[in-house]
PDB file of C-alpha atoms in Angstrom:
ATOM      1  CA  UNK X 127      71.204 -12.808  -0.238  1.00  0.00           C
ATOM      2  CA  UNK X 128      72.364 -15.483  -2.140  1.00  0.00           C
ATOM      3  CA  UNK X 129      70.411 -17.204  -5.444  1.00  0.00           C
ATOM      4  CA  UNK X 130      72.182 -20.516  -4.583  1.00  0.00           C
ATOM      5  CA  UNK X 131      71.190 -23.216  -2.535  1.00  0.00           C
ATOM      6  CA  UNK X 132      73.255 -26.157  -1.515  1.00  0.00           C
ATOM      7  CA  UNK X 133      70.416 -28.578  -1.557  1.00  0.00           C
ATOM      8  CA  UNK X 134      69.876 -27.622  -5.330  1.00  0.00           C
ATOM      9  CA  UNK X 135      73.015 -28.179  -7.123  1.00  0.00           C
ATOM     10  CA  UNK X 136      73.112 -31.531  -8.413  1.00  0.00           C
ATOM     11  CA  UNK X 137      76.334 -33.359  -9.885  1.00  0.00           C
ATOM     12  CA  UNK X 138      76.424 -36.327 -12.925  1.00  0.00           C
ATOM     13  CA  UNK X 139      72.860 -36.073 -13.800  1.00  0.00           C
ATOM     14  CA  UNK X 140      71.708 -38.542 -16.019  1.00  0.00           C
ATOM     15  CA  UNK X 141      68.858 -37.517 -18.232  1.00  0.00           C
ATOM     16  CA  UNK X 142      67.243 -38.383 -21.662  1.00  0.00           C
ATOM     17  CA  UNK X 143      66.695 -35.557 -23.000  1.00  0.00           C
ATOM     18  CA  UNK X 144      65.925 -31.476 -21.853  1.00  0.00           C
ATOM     19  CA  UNK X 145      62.261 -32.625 -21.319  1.00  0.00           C
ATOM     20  CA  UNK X 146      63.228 -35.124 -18.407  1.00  0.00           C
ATOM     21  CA  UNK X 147      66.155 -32.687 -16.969  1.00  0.00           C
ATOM     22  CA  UNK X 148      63.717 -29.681 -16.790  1.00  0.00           C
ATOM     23  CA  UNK X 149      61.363 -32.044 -14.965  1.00  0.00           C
ATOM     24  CA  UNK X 150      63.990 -33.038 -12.634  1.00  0.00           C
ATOM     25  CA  UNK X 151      64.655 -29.884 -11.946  1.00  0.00           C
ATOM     26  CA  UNK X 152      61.318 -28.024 -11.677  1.00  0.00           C
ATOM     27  CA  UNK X 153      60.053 -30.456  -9.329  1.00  0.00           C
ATOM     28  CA  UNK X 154      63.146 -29.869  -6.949  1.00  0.00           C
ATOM     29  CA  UNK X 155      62.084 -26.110  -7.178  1.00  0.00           C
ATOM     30  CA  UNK X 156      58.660 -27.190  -6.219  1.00  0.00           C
ATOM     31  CA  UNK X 157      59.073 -29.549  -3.345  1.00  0.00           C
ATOM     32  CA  UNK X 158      61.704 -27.158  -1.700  1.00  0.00           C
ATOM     33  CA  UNK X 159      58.654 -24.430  -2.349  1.00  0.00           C
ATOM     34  CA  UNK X 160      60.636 -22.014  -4.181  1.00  0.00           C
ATOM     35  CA  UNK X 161      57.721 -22.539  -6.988  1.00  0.00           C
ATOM     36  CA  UNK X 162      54.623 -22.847  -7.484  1.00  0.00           C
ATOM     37  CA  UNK X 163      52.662 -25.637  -9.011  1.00  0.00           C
ATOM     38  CA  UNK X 164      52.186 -23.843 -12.867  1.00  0.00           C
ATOM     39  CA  UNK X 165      56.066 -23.699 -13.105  1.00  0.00           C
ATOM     40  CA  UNK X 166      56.887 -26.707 -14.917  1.00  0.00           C
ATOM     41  CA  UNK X 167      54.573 -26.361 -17.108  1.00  0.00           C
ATOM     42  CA  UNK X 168      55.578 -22.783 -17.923  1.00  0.00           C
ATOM     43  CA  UNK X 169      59.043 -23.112 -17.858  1.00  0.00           C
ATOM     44  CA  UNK X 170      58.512 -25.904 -20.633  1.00  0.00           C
ATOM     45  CA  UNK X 171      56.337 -24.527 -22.833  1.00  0.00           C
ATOM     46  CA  UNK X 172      58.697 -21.122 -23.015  1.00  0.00           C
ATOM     47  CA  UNK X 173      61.364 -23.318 -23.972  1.00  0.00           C
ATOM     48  CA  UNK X 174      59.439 -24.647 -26.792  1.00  0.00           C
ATOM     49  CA  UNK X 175      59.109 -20.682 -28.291  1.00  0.00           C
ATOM     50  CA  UNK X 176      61.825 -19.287 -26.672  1.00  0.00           C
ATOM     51  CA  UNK X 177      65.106 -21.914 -26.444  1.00  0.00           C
ATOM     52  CA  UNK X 178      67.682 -21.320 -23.746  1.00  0.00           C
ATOM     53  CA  UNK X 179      70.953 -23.167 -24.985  1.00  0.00           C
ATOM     54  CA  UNK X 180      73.924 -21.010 -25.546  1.00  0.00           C
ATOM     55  CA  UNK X 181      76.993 -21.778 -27.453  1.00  0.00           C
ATOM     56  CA  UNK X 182      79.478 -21.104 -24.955  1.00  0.00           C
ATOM     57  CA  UNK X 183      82.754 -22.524 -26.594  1.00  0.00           C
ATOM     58  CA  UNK X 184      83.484 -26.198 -25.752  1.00  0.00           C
ATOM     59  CA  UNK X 185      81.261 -26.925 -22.797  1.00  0.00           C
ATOM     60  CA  UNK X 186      77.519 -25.909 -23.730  1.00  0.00           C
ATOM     61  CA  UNK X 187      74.915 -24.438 -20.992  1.00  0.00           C
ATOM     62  CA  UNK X 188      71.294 -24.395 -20.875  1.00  0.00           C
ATOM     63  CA  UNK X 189      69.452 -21.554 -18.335  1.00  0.00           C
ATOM     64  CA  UNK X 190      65.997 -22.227 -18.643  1.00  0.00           C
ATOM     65  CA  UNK X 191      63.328 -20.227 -16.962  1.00  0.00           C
ATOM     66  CA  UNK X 192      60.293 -18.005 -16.906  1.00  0.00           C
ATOM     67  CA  UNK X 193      58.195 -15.540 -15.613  1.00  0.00           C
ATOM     68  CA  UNK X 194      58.216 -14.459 -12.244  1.00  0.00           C
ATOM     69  CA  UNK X 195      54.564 -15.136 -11.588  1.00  0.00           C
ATOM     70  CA  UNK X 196      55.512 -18.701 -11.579  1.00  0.00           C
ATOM     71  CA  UNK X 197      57.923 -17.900  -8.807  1.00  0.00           C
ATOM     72  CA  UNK X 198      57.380 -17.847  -4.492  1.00  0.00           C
ATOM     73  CA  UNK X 199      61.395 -17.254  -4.130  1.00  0.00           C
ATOM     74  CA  UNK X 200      64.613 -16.601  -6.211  1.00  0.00           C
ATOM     75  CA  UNK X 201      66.633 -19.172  -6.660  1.00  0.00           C
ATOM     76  CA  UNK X 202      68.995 -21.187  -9.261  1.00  0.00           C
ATOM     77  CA  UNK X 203      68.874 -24.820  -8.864  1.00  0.00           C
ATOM     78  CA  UNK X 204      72.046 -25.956 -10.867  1.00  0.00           C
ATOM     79  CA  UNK X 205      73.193 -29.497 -12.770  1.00  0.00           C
ATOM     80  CA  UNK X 206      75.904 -30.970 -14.377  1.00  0.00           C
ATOM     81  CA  UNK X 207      75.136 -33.776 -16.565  1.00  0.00           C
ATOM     82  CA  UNK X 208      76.485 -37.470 -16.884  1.00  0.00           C
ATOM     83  CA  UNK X 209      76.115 -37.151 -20.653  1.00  0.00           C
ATOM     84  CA  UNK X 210      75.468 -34.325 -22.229  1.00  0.00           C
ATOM     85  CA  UNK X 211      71.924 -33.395 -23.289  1.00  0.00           C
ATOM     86  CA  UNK X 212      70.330 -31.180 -27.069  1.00  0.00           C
ATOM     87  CA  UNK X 213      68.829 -27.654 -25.930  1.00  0.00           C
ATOM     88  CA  UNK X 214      67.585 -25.475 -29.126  1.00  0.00           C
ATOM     89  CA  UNK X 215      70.451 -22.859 -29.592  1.00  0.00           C
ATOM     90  CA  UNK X 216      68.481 -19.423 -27.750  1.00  0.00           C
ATOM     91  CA  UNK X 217      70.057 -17.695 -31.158  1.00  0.00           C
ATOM     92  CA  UNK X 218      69.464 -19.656 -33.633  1.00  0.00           C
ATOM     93  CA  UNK X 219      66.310 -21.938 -32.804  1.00  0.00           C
ATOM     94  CA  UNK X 220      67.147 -24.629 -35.453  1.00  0.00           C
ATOM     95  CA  UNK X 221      70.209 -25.394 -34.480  1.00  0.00           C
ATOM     96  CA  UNK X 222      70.708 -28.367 -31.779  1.00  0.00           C
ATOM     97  CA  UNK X 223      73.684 -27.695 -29.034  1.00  0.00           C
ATOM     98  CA  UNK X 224      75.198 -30.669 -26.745  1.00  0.00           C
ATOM     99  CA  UNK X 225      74.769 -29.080 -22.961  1.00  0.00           C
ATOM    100  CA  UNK X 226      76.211 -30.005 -19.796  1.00  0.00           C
ATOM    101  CA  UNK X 227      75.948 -27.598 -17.922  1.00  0.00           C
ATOM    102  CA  UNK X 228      71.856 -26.182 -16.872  1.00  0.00           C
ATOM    103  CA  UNK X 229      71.012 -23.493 -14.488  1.00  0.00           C
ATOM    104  CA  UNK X 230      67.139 -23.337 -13.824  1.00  0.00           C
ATOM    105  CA  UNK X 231      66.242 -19.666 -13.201  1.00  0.00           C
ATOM    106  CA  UNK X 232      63.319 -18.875 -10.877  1.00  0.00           C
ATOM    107  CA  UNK X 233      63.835 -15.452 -10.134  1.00  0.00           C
ATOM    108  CA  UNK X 234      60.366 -13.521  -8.218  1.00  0.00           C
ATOM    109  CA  UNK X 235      61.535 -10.147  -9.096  1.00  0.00           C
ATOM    110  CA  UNK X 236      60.527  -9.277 -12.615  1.00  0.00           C
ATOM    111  CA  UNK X 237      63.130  -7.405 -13.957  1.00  0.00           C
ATOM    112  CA  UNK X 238      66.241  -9.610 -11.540  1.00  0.00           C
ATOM    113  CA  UNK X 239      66.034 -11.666 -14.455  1.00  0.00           C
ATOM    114  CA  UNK X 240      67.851  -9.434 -16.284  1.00  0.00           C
ATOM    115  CA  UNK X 241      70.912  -8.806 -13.691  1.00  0.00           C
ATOM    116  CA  UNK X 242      70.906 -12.392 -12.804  1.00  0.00           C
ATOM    117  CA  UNK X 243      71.633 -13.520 -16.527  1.00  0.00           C
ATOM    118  CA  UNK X 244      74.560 -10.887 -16.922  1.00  0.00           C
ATOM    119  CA  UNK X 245      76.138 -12.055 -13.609  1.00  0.00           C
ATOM    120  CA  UNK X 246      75.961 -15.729 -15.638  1.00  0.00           C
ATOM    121  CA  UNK X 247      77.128 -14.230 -18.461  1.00  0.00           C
ATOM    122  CA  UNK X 248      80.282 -13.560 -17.281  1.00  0.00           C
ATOM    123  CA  UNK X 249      80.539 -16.983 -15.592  1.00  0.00           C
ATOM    124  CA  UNK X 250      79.918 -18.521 -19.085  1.00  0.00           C
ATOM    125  CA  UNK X 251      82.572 -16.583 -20.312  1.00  0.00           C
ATOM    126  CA  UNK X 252      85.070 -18.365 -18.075  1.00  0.00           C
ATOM    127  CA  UNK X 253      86.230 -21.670 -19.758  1.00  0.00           C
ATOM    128  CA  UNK X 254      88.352 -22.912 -16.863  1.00  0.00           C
ATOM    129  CA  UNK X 255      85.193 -22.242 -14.687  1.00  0.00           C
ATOM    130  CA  UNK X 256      82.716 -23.204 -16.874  1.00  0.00           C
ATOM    131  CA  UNK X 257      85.111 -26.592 -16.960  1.00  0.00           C
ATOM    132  CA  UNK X 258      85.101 -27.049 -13.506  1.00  0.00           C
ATOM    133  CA  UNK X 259      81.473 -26.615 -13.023  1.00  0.00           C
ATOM    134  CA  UNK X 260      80.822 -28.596 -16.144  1.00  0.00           C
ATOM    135  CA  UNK X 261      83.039 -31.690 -14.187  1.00  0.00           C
ATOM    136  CA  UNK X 262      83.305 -31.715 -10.644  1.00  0.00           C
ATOM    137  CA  UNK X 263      81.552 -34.223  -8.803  1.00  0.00           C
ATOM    138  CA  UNK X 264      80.687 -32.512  -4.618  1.00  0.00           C
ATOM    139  CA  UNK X 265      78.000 -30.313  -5.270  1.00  0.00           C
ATOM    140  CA  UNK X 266      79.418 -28.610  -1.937  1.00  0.00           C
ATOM    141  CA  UNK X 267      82.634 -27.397  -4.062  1.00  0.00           C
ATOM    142  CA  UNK X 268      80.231 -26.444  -6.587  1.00  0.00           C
ATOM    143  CA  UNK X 269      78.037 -24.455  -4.267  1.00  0.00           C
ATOM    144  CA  UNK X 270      81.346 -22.829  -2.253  1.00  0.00           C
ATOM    145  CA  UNK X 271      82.163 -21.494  -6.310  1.00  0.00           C
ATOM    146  CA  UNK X 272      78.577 -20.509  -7.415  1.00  0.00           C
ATOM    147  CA  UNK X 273      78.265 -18.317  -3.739  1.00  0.00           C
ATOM    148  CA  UNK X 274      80.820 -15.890  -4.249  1.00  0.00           C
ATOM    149  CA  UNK X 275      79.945 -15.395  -7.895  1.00  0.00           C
ATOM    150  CA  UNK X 276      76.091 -15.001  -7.788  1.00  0.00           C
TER     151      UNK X 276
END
């Protein structure tokens, strides 16, 4: 089974800031019922104590998420931005990073959390990917990549 669905990958998202993205984004989670109602709320306030940017090299990512309590059914829901957006850096709190890339986790398996962020890991890792996800447009492209690597 596959964490990636086609109907959440979105492409050239314009948002304000990470407040208004992880909206966007939780409430796609929620009205395609792979949530429950308390997610948003979680996933933002965990962000707040426990950032989720990551430096990785020229194109920055964001994979915010929470506990799996908050969670009917694994899933990533996945955006590329129009401009990119400041996430707290998840090692060093004080320290502001551009994103453009965001994968919201809501994994319903407690410890999947764990595997799911080393099989991203390895995706960040990838500049040439992590350029192509970071600028391509059909969000079917972008799902036909994500599905063989997650």
């Amino acid at each position: 089974m596959t964490l990636i669905d086609s109907n959440l990958i979105f492409t050239n998202i314009e948002a304000d800031d990470k407040t208004s993205l992880i909206d966007f984004l939780a409430n796609k989670l929620y009205s395609h019922g792979n949530v429950k109602s308390t997610f948003k709320n979680a996933i933002e306030k965990r962000e707040q104590t426990y950032p989720t940017g990551l430096p990785t090299g020229i194109i920055k990512v964001a994979i915010p998420h929470t506990d799996a309590q908050y969670v009917n059914q694994s899933v990533i829901a996945f955006a590329n931005l129009e401009h990119p957006i400041e996430f707290q850096n998840m090692a060093a709190n004080k320290e502001a990073l551009k994103v453009s890339v965001v994968m919201m986790l809501a994994i319903a398996e407690p410890h999947g959390q764990v595997k799911t962020l080393e099989k991203l890991m390895s995706i960040f890792q990838d500049e040439t990917l992590l350029k192509f996800l970071s600028s391509e447009h059909d969000s079917e492209k972008i799902y036909e990549k994500l599905v063989t690597l997650l």
